[in-house]
Amino acid sequence: MSSAPRRTAVTSPAVIGVDVATASVRAVCVDGRGRVLAEAREDLPAPVRTAPGTGEQDARTWWPAVRSALRRTTAALPRGGREVTAVAVSATSGTIVPTGADGAPLGPALMYDDRRAADLNAEAQRAGSARWDALGLSVGPTAALGRAVWCLRTYGAALSRVLHTPEVIGRELTGHPVPVDWSHALKTGYDARTEQWPHEVFDALGLPPALLSDVRAPASEAGTVGPRAAEATGLPEGCSVRLGMTDGCAGQIATGAVEPGRFVGVLGTTYVLKGVSEQLVRDPAGAFYSHRHPEGWWLPGGASNTGGECLAEVQPDRLPALDAAAEARGPASYVRYPLCRDGERFPFVSGPARGFRLGAPRDEADAHRAALEGVAFVERLALERVGRLGVAVRGPLYAAGGGSRSSVWTAIRATVLDRPVRVAERAETAFGAALLAATGTLHENLAASAAAMAGGGALIEPVAAERPALDDAYGRFTEELRTRGWLPDGPR
């Protein structure tokens, strides 16, 4: 199923961002001021699990979906696509495809959550421990690095390249192989600090570096649209093809948080904090890890196991009424850590961590309010951890994700943080990819693209009258975490 494209009558130069997600492809065309001129969506087949811990998708479906979304987007433009200056592609982090000499897939794409090479990733972690320590990250069970080795051992001499999703699309757009950006290459082992593949790890695993592409900075040019792709998509021949970033990074860029000190809290099923720092942030606990900014800074971030999931049992149509009741009652009468899973990974790392309540709710509104406050406490703890790691957080916190559509929740977050929260207008991967496409084409650099295109968004101020009660509740929250041994002793 595909969605109908949207259009406006604007004819200024434009760029297109493409998001190849798990379930669909989205293309968004915007002008240099960030106005959406047209957009379209095409569905992808659901990934399949051929065995426990695996995740596969037919990579041959990606280009037809991208081609169709681009064709429908350009057809909706006043000049039929001739106004498009550049295009950039973003995708899921760590999805890879084994390909032959002609660039065609030898088998299905191995998705970002595929764990079939967990043992190889453990070996990679040991072989490159000094490198990973210097980078402040670890090679997890789902890392693409181990799966690249698995591809070599499975396909042997037939394997010519292991490609990331944007490389597959970039080859179709340009008609030749393209480099990979250092964001998509991160989970395949690329060391953005030294700007090299981890040769000692590759040697230990028997992985030839030639199986992976050259790496360049996001937003740099990978080539131009060739005649076949131009005819298929409606893009003008010679249109610049720029390198994108992973979906999470592109979503951050879409908010406008692209300069040092700017951070965004993404409140979806789980809570994610992302930001920009001038220097690489190394977190000894492993709760934080960093992508590399297109212009050489760093993008530290961490993902909690807590977030909007704590409201999963509430029917969506009841949320507005509960929000209104929670706003009317004020701060909750008790403290709740609304962790629905076993263990926490950010802003602290603890396998034994479990959700808890200090007290009991007086009514449903009280329980709802306590859940909203509990997630806000996690966010404050995350920002305090950023500060202890030496990163200054400047200005308002940008807010994105489904939870940020709740004005009550956003006001609670602003009050707990004692910091204004700016709700991003379009915190979408495709929009972030469009900002990358505009960098070096419509605008001089990424900061200029964000300033011109990302928009302001609603600014929510703290509620001063509620601050003392929430400060007290936050103190009880963190004290309980320390009492249980989950949160190390530190500044209170």
mmCIF file of C-alpha atoms in Angstrom, residues 162-301:
data_model
loop_
_atom_site.group_PDB
_atom_site.id
_atom_site.type_symbol
_atom_site.label_atom_id
_atom_site.label_comp_id
_atom_site.label_asym_id
_atom_site.label_seq_id
_atom_site.Cartn_x
_atom_site.Cartn_y
_atom_site.Cartn_z
ATOM 1 C CA VAL A 162 29.061 -6.304 2.003
ATOM 2 C CA LEU A 163 26.863 -3.247 1.541
ATOM 3 C CA HIS A 164 24.813 -1.120 3.890
ATOM 4 C CA THR A 165 21.311 -0.161 2.788
ATOM 5 C CA PRO A 166 22.163 3.355 1.465
ATOM 6 C CA GLU A 167 24.953 1.888 -0.687
ATOM 7 C CA VAL A 168 22.451 -0.390 -2.409
ATOM 8 C CA ILE A 169 20.246 2.596 -3.220
ATOM 9 C CA GLY A 170 23.211 4.841 -4.046
ATOM 10 C CA ARG A 171 24.465 2.367 -6.634
ATOM 11 C CA GLU A 172 21.053 2.372 -8.305
ATOM 12 C CA LEU A 173 20.893 6.166 -8.302
ATOM 13 C CA THR A 174 24.383 6.741 -9.690
ATOM 14 C CA GLY A 175 24.953 3.595 -11.751
ATOM 15 C CA HIS A 176 28.224 2.786 -9.930
ATOM 16 C CA PRO A 177 29.455 1.731 -6.465
ATOM 17 C CA VAL A 178 29.332 4.481 -3.860
ATOM 18 C CA PRO A 179 31.107 5.030 -0.528
ATOM 19 C CA VAL A 180 29.406 4.537 2.809
ATOM 20 C CA ASP A 181 29.025 7.275 5.387
ATOM 21 C CA TRP A 182 30.733 6.798 8.741
ATOM 22 C CA SER A 183 27.405 6.709 10.550
ATOM 23 C CA HIS A 184 26.094 3.602 8.783
ATOM 24 C CA ALA A 185 29.585 2.066 9.021
ATOM 25 C CA LEU A 186 29.816 2.414 12.811
ATOM 26 C CA LYS A 187 28.303 -0.959 13.708
ATOM 27 C CA THR A 188 30.429 -2.660 11.059
ATOM 28 C CA GLY A 189 33.432 -1.570 13.100
ATOM 29 C CA TYR A 190 34.499 1.703 11.505
ATOM 30 C CA ASP A 191 36.628 3.801 13.833
ATOM 31 C CA ALA A 192 35.552 7.389 13.211
ATOM 32 C CA ARG A 193 38.165 8.640 15.688
ATOM 33 C CA THR A 194 41.111 7.440 13.589
ATOM 34 C CA GLU A 195 39.039 7.318 10.369
ATOM 35 C CA GLN A 196 39.928 3.723 9.528
ATOM 36 C CA TRP A 197 38.489 0.250 9.609
ATOM 37 C CA PRO A 198 39.733 -1.788 12.612
ATOM 38 C CA HIS A 199 42.459 -3.707 10.790
ATOM 39 C CA GLU A 200 43.597 -5.712 13.826
ATOM 40 C CA VAL A 201 40.020 -6.922 14.336
ATOM 41 C CA PHE A 202 39.578 -7.721 10.643
ATOM 42 C CA ASP A 203 42.838 -9.672 10.715
ATOM 43 C CA ALA A 204 41.725 -11.651 13.765
ATOM 44 C CA LEU A 205 38.422 -12.539 12.105
ATOM 45 C CA GLY A 206 39.829 -13.076 8.597
ATOM 46 C CA LEU A 207 37.730 -10.281 7.077
ATOM 47 C CA PRO A 208 39.377 -8.585 4.053
ATOM 48 C CA PRO A 209 38.886 -4.785 4.181
ATOM 49 C CA ALA A 210 38.179 -4.871 0.436
ATOM 50 C CA LEU A 211 34.788 -6.397 1.206
ATOM 51 C CA LEU A 212 33.717 -3.046 2.649
ATOM 52 C CA SER A 213 33.438 0.299 0.932
ATOM 53 C CA ASP A 214 35.458 3.452 1.327
ATOM 54 C CA VAL A 215 34.087 5.660 4.099
ATOM 55 C CA ARG A 216 33.329 9.360 3.888
ATOM 56 C CA ALA A 217 31.599 11.987 6.002
ATOM 57 C CA PRO A 218 27.814 12.246 5.883
ATOM 58 C CA ALA A 219 26.519 14.954 3.538
ATOM 59 C CA SER A 220 29.510 14.565 1.200
ATOM 60 C CA GLU A 221 28.808 13.768 -2.449
ATOM 61 C CA ALA A 222 28.731 10.104 -3.464
ATOM 62 C CA GLY A 223 28.044 10.774 -7.150
ATOM 63 C CA THR A 224 25.276 12.106 -9.326
ATOM 64 C CA VAL A 225 22.022 10.683 -10.620
ATOM 65 C CA GLY A 226 22.611 8.708 -13.809
ATOM 66 C CA PRO A 227 20.380 8.546 -16.895
ATOM 67 C CA ARG A 228 18.623 5.283 -15.968
ATOM 68 C CA ALA A 229 17.774 6.451 -12.480
ATOM 69 C CA ALA A 230 16.680 9.841 -13.793
ATOM 70 C CA GLU A 231 14.209 8.201 -16.151
ATOM 71 C CA ALA A 232 12.954 5.863 -13.421
ATOM 72 C CA THR A 233 12.574 8.408 -10.615
ATOM 73 C CA GLY A 234 11.954 11.792 -12.201
ATOM 74 C CA LEU A 235 15.103 13.187 -10.591
ATOM 75 C CA PRO A 236 17.161 15.334 -12.969
ATOM 76 C CA GLU A 237 20.242 13.677 -14.437
ATOM 77 C CA GLY A 238 23.306 15.074 -12.662
ATOM 78 C CA CYS A 239 21.411 15.688 -9.417
ATOM 79 C CA SER A 240 23.842 15.350 -6.503
ATOM 80 C CA VAL A 241 23.624 12.146 -4.455
ATOM 81 C CA ARG A 242 24.746 12.950 -0.910
ATOM 82 C CA LEU A 243 25.582 10.534 1.880
ATOM 83 C CA GLY A 244 23.019 10.242 4.659
ATOM 84 C CA MET A 245 23.191 8.962 8.238
ATOM 85 C CA THR A 246 21.476 6.247 10.249
ATOM 86 C CA ASP A 247 17.824 6.739 11.105
ATOM 87 C CA GLY A 248 18.531 7.789 14.693
ATOM 88 C CA CYS A 249 21.141 10.346 13.695
ATOM 89 C CA ALA A 250 18.999 11.721 10.875
ATOM 90 C CA GLY A 251 16.089 12.056 13.283
ATOM 91 C CA GLN A 252 18.294 14.066 15.630
ATOM 92 C CA ILE A 253 19.417 16.333 12.799
ATOM 93 C CA ALA A 254 15.789 16.913 11.823
ATOM 94 C CA THR A 255 15.139 18.566 15.183
ATOM 95 C CA GLY A 256 17.842 21.169 14.574
ATOM 96 C CA ALA A 257 20.106 19.882 17.378
ATOM 97 C CA VAL A 258 23.297 19.985 15.301
ATOM 98 C CA GLU A 259 25.713 22.265 17.195
ATOM 99 C CA PRO A 260 27.801 21.552 20.333
ATOM 100 C CA GLY A 261 25.726 21.617 23.503
ATOM 101 C CA ARG A 262 22.410 20.976 21.779
ATOM 102 C CA PHE A 263 20.537 17.866 22.890
ATOM 103 C CA VAL A 264 17.258 16.200 21.984
ATOM 104 C CA GLY A 265 15.181 13.840 24.116
ATOM 105 C CA VAL A 266 13.280 11.378 21.944
ATOM 106 C CA LEU A 267 10.320 9.986 23.877
ATOM 107 C CA GLY A 268 8.996 6.956 22.025
ATOM 108 C CA THR A 269 8.500 3.412 23.282
ATOM 109 C CA THR A 270 11.766 3.963 25.117
ATOM 110 C CA TYR A 271 13.583 7.204 25.921
ATOM 111 C CA VAL A 272 16.640 8.210 23.878
ATOM 112 C CA LEU A 273 18.920 11.177 24.535
ATOM 113 C CA LYS A 274 21.114 12.444 21.708
ATOM 114 C CA GLY A 275 23.285 15.508 21.412
ATOM 115 C CA VAL A 276 26.389 17.181 20.033
ATOM 116 C CA SER A 277 29.758 17.525 21.778
ATOM 117 C CA GLU A 278 33.012 19.053 20.612
ATOM 118 C CA GLN A 279 35.055 16.151 21.969
ATOM 119 C CA LEU A 280 34.497 12.407 22.024
ATOM 120 C CA VAL A 281 32.585 11.403 25.154
ATOM 121 C CA ARG A 282 33.870 8.230 26.775
ATOM 122 C CA ASP A 283 31.509 6.700 29.303
ATOM 123 C CA PRO A 284 33.274 4.111 31.520
ATOM 124 C CA ALA A 285 29.923 2.453 32.266
ATOM 125 C CA GLY A 286 29.107 2.025 28.582
ATOM 126 C CA ALA A 287 25.729 3.757 28.854
ATOM 127 C CA PHE A 288 26.731 6.367 26.253
ATOM 128 C CA TYR A 289 28.321 5.893 22.847
ATOM 129 C CA SER A 290 29.001 8.324 20.032
ATOM 130 C CA HIS A 291 28.476 8.629 16.318
ATOM 131 C CA ARG A 292 30.635 11.169 14.459
ATOM 132 C CA HIS A 293 29.095 14.473 13.422
ATOM 133 C CA PRO A 294 29.292 15.240 9.671
ATOM 134 C CA GLU A 295 31.603 18.168 10.453
ATOM 135 C CA GLY A 296 33.913 16.316 12.834
ATOM 136 C CA TRP A 297 32.231 16.856 16.201
ATOM 137 C CA TRP A 298 30.609 13.962 18.040
ATOM 138 C CA LEU A 299 27.045 12.770 18.569
ATOM 139 C CA PRO A 300 26.866 11.125 22.001
ATOM 140 C CA GLY A 301 23.685 9.281 22.837
#
